[in-house]
Amino acid sequence: MSPATRPGLTTAAGLATLERALVVLIAVHSLVVGLFLVFATDWGARFGGFPSPVPLFFPRQAGAFHFVVAAIYLVEYLHHRGVGLLVMTKSIAVVFLFLTVLLDSVPWVVPLSGVGDGLMAVAVALLRRARGLPLLGPGPWARP
């Protein structure tokens, strides 16, 4: 098989595989962030540059939110073949995080999180565009 005909990431199947892997990795990232917020609340806050949070309820609630969005990313992608909610959630996070940076004195983890969320949203949107598919998925009329 010559290099020109060898399957790779530029083929439709390769792009679909890359997109699936990226969505799963983003969901795993959200799950891990949620686990740290729920089970390593104090340590995670201090590692990120925040003082020890009291009460712990609110950061733990943010952890539960991360579990919800991780599940939404996977359900949307695996059941509906879409990424619209992932891109929308990450975009909202970017706006929130950078507004927070502009309006308040925050530690390093906040702008870094904004950059990370932005890169995730852009990567997924670009892959979706390269595949010629809408963010919300091909729709109920498409064949599986």
PDB file of C-alpha atoms in Angstrom:
ATOM      1  CA  MET A   1       0.000   0.000   0.000  1.00  0.00           C
ATOM      2  CA  SER A   2       1.504   3.295  -1.046  1.00  0.00           C
ATOM      3  CA  PRO A   3       1.607   6.272   1.358  1.00  0.00           C
ATOM      4  CA  ALA A   4      -0.965   8.067  -0.805  1.00  0.00           C
ATOM      5  CA  THR A   5      -3.560   5.296  -0.338  1.00  0.00           C
ATOM      6  CA  ARG A   6      -2.790   4.347   3.237  1.00  0.00           C
ATOM      7  CA  PRO A   7      -5.667   5.219   5.623  1.00  0.00           C
ATOM      8  CA  GLY A   8      -4.849   7.913   8.133  1.00  0.00           C
ATOM      9  CA  LEU A   9      -6.193  10.862  10.045  1.00  0.00           C
ATOM     10  CA  THR A  10      -7.067  12.738   6.862  1.00  0.00           C
ATOM     11  CA  THR A  11      -9.585  10.120   5.740  1.00  0.00           C
ATOM     12  CA  ALA A  12     -13.236  10.270   6.767  1.00  0.00           C
ATOM     13  CA  ALA A  13     -12.752   7.245   9.022  1.00  0.00           C
ATOM     14  CA  GLY A  14      -9.577   8.735  10.500  1.00  0.00           C
ATOM     15  CA  LEU A  15     -11.277  12.053  11.269  1.00  0.00           C
ATOM     16  CA  ALA A  16     -14.230  10.227  12.850  1.00  0.00           C
ATOM     17  CA  THR A  17     -11.862   8.202  15.024  1.00  0.00           C
ATOM     18  CA  LEU A  18      -9.949  11.318  16.047  1.00  0.00           C
ATOM     19  CA  GLU A  19     -13.178  13.151  16.892  1.00  0.00           C
ATOM     20  CA  ARG A  20     -14.468  10.226  18.965  1.00  0.00           C
ATOM     21  CA  ALA A  21     -11.181  10.025  20.872  1.00  0.00           C
ATOM     22  CA  LEU A  22     -11.167  13.786  21.495  1.00  0.00           C
ATOM     23  CA  VAL A  23     -14.743  13.805  22.815  1.00  0.00           C
ATOM     24  CA  VAL A  24     -13.976  10.870  25.133  1.00  0.00           C
ATOM     25  CA  LEU A  25     -10.782  12.566  26.384  1.00  0.00           C
ATOM     26  CA  ILE A  26     -12.665  15.807  27.040  1.00  0.00           C
ATOM     27  CA  ALA A  27     -15.314  13.875  28.978  1.00  0.00           C
ATOM     28  CA  VAL A  28     -12.575  12.118  30.981  1.00  0.00           C
ATOM     29  CA  HIS A  29     -10.968  15.513  31.672  1.00  0.00           C
ATOM     30  CA  SER A  30     -14.287  16.812  33.056  1.00  0.00           C
ATOM     31  CA  LEU A  31     -14.699  13.652  35.130  1.00  0.00           C
ATOM     32  CA  VAL A  32     -11.195  14.020  36.613  1.00  0.00           C
ATOM     33  CA  VAL A  33     -11.749  17.707  37.400  1.00  0.00           C
ATOM     34  CA  GLY A  34     -15.038  16.730  39.066  1.00  0.00           C
ATOM     35  CA  LEU A  35     -13.325  14.031  41.127  1.00  0.00           C
ATOM     36  CA  PHE A  36     -10.714  16.514  42.359  1.00  0.00           C
ATOM     37  CA  LEU A  37     -13.388  19.085  43.208  1.00  0.00           C
ATOM     38  CA  VAL A  38     -15.470  16.555  45.134  1.00  0.00           C
ATOM     39  CA  PHE A  39     -12.830  14.373  46.807  1.00  0.00           C
ATOM     40  CA  ALA A  40      -9.723  16.586  47.003  1.00  0.00           C
ATOM     41  CA  THR A  41     -11.515  19.879  47.491  1.00  0.00           C
ATOM     42  CA  ASP A  42      -9.138  21.575  49.889  1.00  0.00           C
ATOM     43  CA  TRP A  43      -5.934  20.296  48.290  1.00  0.00           C
ATOM     44  CA  GLY A  44      -7.159  21.101  44.764  1.00  0.00           C
ATOM     45  CA  ALA A  45      -8.071  24.653  45.715  1.00  0.00           C
ATOM     46  CA  ARG A  46      -4.691  25.274  47.308  1.00  0.00           C
ATOM     47  CA  PHE A  47      -2.849  23.648  44.359  1.00  0.00           C
ATOM     48  CA  GLY A  48      -4.733  25.970  41.972  1.00  0.00           C
ATOM     49  CA  GLY A  49      -3.702  29.006  43.991  1.00  0.00           C
ATOM     50  CA  PHE A  50      -6.922  29.605  45.942  1.00  0.00           C
ATOM     51  CA  PRO A  51      -7.160  29.724  49.707  1.00  0.00           C
ATOM     52  CA  SER A  52      -8.739  26.788  51.448  1.00  0.00           C
ATOM     53  CA  PRO A  53     -12.473  26.973  50.560  1.00  0.00           C
ATOM     54  CA  VAL A  54     -15.015  27.187  53.356  1.00  0.00           C
ATOM     55  CA  PRO A  55     -17.686  25.974  53.100  1.00  0.00           C
ATOM     56  CA  LEU A  56     -16.688  23.037  50.903  1.00  0.00           C
ATOM     57  CA  PHE A  57     -20.204  22.696  49.491  1.00  0.00           C
ATOM     58  CA  PHE A  58     -19.778  25.107  46.559  1.00  0.00           C
ATOM     59  CA  PRO A  59     -16.560  23.663  45.090  1.00  0.00           C
ATOM     60  CA  ARG A  60     -18.031  20.186  45.556  1.00  0.00           C
ATOM     61  CA  GLN A  61     -21.186  21.332  43.772  1.00  0.00           C
ATOM     62  CA  ALA A  62     -18.936  22.476  40.908  1.00  0.00           C
ATOM     63  CA  GLY A  63     -17.507  18.943  40.914  1.00  0.00           C
ATOM     64  CA  ALA A  64     -20.986  17.498  40.532  1.00  0.00           C
ATOM     65  CA  PHE A  65     -21.536  19.894  37.611  1.00  0.00           C
ATOM     66  CA  HIS A  66     -18.424  18.468  35.948  1.00  0.00           C
ATOM     67  CA  PHE A  67     -19.875  14.937  36.286  1.00  0.00           C
ATOM     68  CA  VAL A  68     -23.075  16.145  34.612  1.00  0.00           C
ATOM     69  CA  VAL A  69     -21.308  17.762  31.670  1.00  0.00           C
ATOM     70  CA  ALA A  70     -19.028  14.730  31.177  1.00  0.00           C
ATOM     71  CA  ALA A  71     -22.141  12.563  30.913  1.00  0.00           C
ATOM     72  CA  ILE A  72     -23.819  15.044  28.565  1.00  0.00           C
ATOM     73  CA  TYR A  73     -20.786  15.083  26.253  1.00  0.00           C
ATOM     74  CA  LEU A  74     -20.827  11.297  25.983  1.00  0.00           C
ATOM     75  CA  VAL A  75     -24.588  10.915  25.620  1.00  0.00           C
ATOM     76  CA  GLU A  76     -24.773  13.623  22.976  1.00  0.00           C
ATOM     77  CA  TYR A  77     -21.896  12.152  20.995  1.00  0.00           C
ATOM     78  CA  LEU A  78     -22.634   8.447  21.346  1.00  0.00           C
ATOM     79  CA  HIS A  79     -26.431   8.632  21.072  1.00  0.00           C
ATOM     80  CA  HIS A  80     -27.049  11.687  18.877  1.00  0.00           C
ATOM     81  CA  ARG A  81     -23.631  11.918  17.124  1.00  0.00           C
ATOM     82  CA  GLY A  82     -23.378  15.603  17.994  1.00  0.00           C
ATOM     83  CA  VAL A  83     -20.941  17.909  19.763  1.00  0.00           C
ATOM     84  CA  GLY A  84     -23.026  21.082  20.016  1.00  0.00           C
ATOM     85  CA  LEU A  85     -23.518  20.942  23.771  1.00  0.00           C
ATOM     86  CA  LEU A  86     -19.815  20.282  24.303  1.00  0.00           C
ATOM     87  CA  VAL A  87     -18.802  23.276  22.177  1.00  0.00           C
ATOM     88  CA  MET A  88     -21.460  25.472  23.808  1.00  0.00           C
ATOM     89  CA  THR A  89     -20.475  24.445  27.355  1.00  0.00           C
ATOM     90  CA  LYS A  90     -16.776  24.993  26.715  1.00  0.00           C
ATOM     91  CA  SER A  91     -17.489  28.365  25.051  1.00  0.00           C
ATOM     92  CA  ILE A  92     -19.581  29.534  28.013  1.00  0.00           C
ATOM     93  CA  ALA A  93     -16.775  28.407  30.323  1.00  0.00           C
ATOM     94  CA  VAL A  94     -14.233  30.442  28.312  1.00  0.00           C
ATOM     95  CA  VAL A  95     -16.358  33.595  28.551  1.00  0.00           C
ATOM     96  CA  PHE A  96     -16.934  33.075  32.285  1.00  0.00           C
ATOM     97  CA  LEU A  97     -13.292  32.347  33.045  1.00  0.00           C
ATOM     98  CA  PHE A  98     -11.885  35.308  31.099  1.00  0.00           C
ATOM     99  CA  LEU A  99     -14.508  37.693  32.491  1.00  0.00           C
ATOM    100  CA  THR A 100     -13.459  36.496  35.934  1.00  0.00           C
ATOM    101  CA  VAL A 101      -9.822  37.206  35.067  1.00  0.00           C
ATOM    102  CA  LEU A 102     -10.768  40.739  33.963  1.00  0.00           C
ATOM    103  CA  LEU A 103     -13.024  41.490  36.934  1.00  0.00           C
ATOM    104  CA  ASP A 104     -11.146  39.892  39.815  1.00  0.00           C
ATOM    105  CA  SER A 105      -7.710  38.931  40.984  1.00  0.00           C
ATOM    106  CA  VAL A 106      -7.519  35.182  40.428  1.00  0.00           C
ATOM    107  CA  PRO A 107      -4.755  32.586  40.542  1.00  0.00           C
ATOM    108  CA  TRP A 108      -3.012  31.027  37.547  1.00  0.00           C
ATOM    109  CA  VAL A 109      -5.457  28.143  37.221  1.00  0.00           C
ATOM    110  CA  VAL A 110      -8.319  30.376  36.017  1.00  0.00           C
ATOM    111  CA  PRO A 111      -6.767  31.778  32.813  1.00  0.00           C
ATOM    112  CA  LEU A 112      -5.103  28.417  32.145  1.00  0.00           C
ATOM    113  CA  SER A 113      -8.504  26.739  32.389  1.00  0.00           C
ATOM    114  CA  GLY A 114      -9.928  29.324  29.996  1.00  0.00           C
ATOM    115  CA  VAL A 115      -7.209  28.601  27.449  1.00  0.00           C
ATOM    116  CA  GLY A 116      -7.683  24.850  27.862  1.00  0.00           C
ATOM    117  CA  ASP A 117     -11.456  25.022  27.480  1.00  0.00           C
ATOM    118  CA  GLY A 118     -11.089  27.275  24.457  1.00  0.00           C
ATOM    119  CA  LEU A 119      -8.637  24.909  22.783  1.00  0.00           C
ATOM    120  CA  MET A 120     -10.970  21.970  23.418  1.00  0.00           C
ATOM    121  CA  ALA A 121     -13.959  23.785  21.897  1.00  0.00           C
ATOM    122  CA  VAL A 122     -11.982  24.934  18.858  1.00  0.00           C
ATOM    123  CA  ALA A 123     -10.456  21.489  18.253  1.00  0.00           C
ATOM    124  CA  VAL A 124     -13.857  19.770  18.343  1.00  0.00           C
ATOM    125  CA  ALA A 125     -15.486  22.433  16.149  1.00  0.00           C
ATOM    126  CA  LEU A 126     -12.662  22.234  13.595  1.00  0.00           C
ATOM    127  CA  LEU A 127     -12.845  18.452  13.463  1.00  0.00           C
ATOM    128  CA  ARG A 128     -16.598  18.622  12.994  1.00  0.00           C
ATOM    129  CA  ARG A 129     -16.134  21.116  10.157  1.00  0.00           C
ATOM    130  CA  ALA A 130     -13.452  18.943   8.550  1.00  0.00           C
ATOM    131  CA  ARG A 131     -15.940  16.068   8.621  1.00  0.00           C
ATOM    132  CA  GLY A 132     -18.603  18.261   6.993  1.00  0.00           C
ATOM    133  CA  LEU A 133     -21.053  17.673   9.840  1.00  0.00           C
ATOM    134  CA  PRO A 134     -23.109  20.143  11.878  1.00  0.00           C
ATOM    135  CA  LEU A 135     -22.284  20.593  15.564  1.00  0.00           C
ATOM    136  CA  LEU A 136     -25.637  19.170  16.621  1.00  0.00           C
ATOM    137  CA  GLY A 137     -25.102  15.960  14.675  1.00  0.00           C
ATOM    138  CA  PRO A 138     -26.401  14.662  11.407  1.00  0.00           C
ATOM    139  CA  GLY A 139     -30.006  14.617  12.646  1.00  0.00           C
ATOM    140  CA  PRO A 140     -32.564  11.876  13.192  1.00  0.00           C
ATOM    141  CA  TRP A 141     -32.929  11.242   9.454  1.00  0.00           C
ATOM    142  CA  ALA A 142     -29.321  10.158   9.008  1.00  0.00           C
ATOM    143  CA  ARG A 143     -28.412   6.503   8.872  1.00  0.00           C
ATOM    144  CA  PRO A 144     -26.399   5.117  11.784  1.00  0.00           C
TER     145      PRO A 144
END
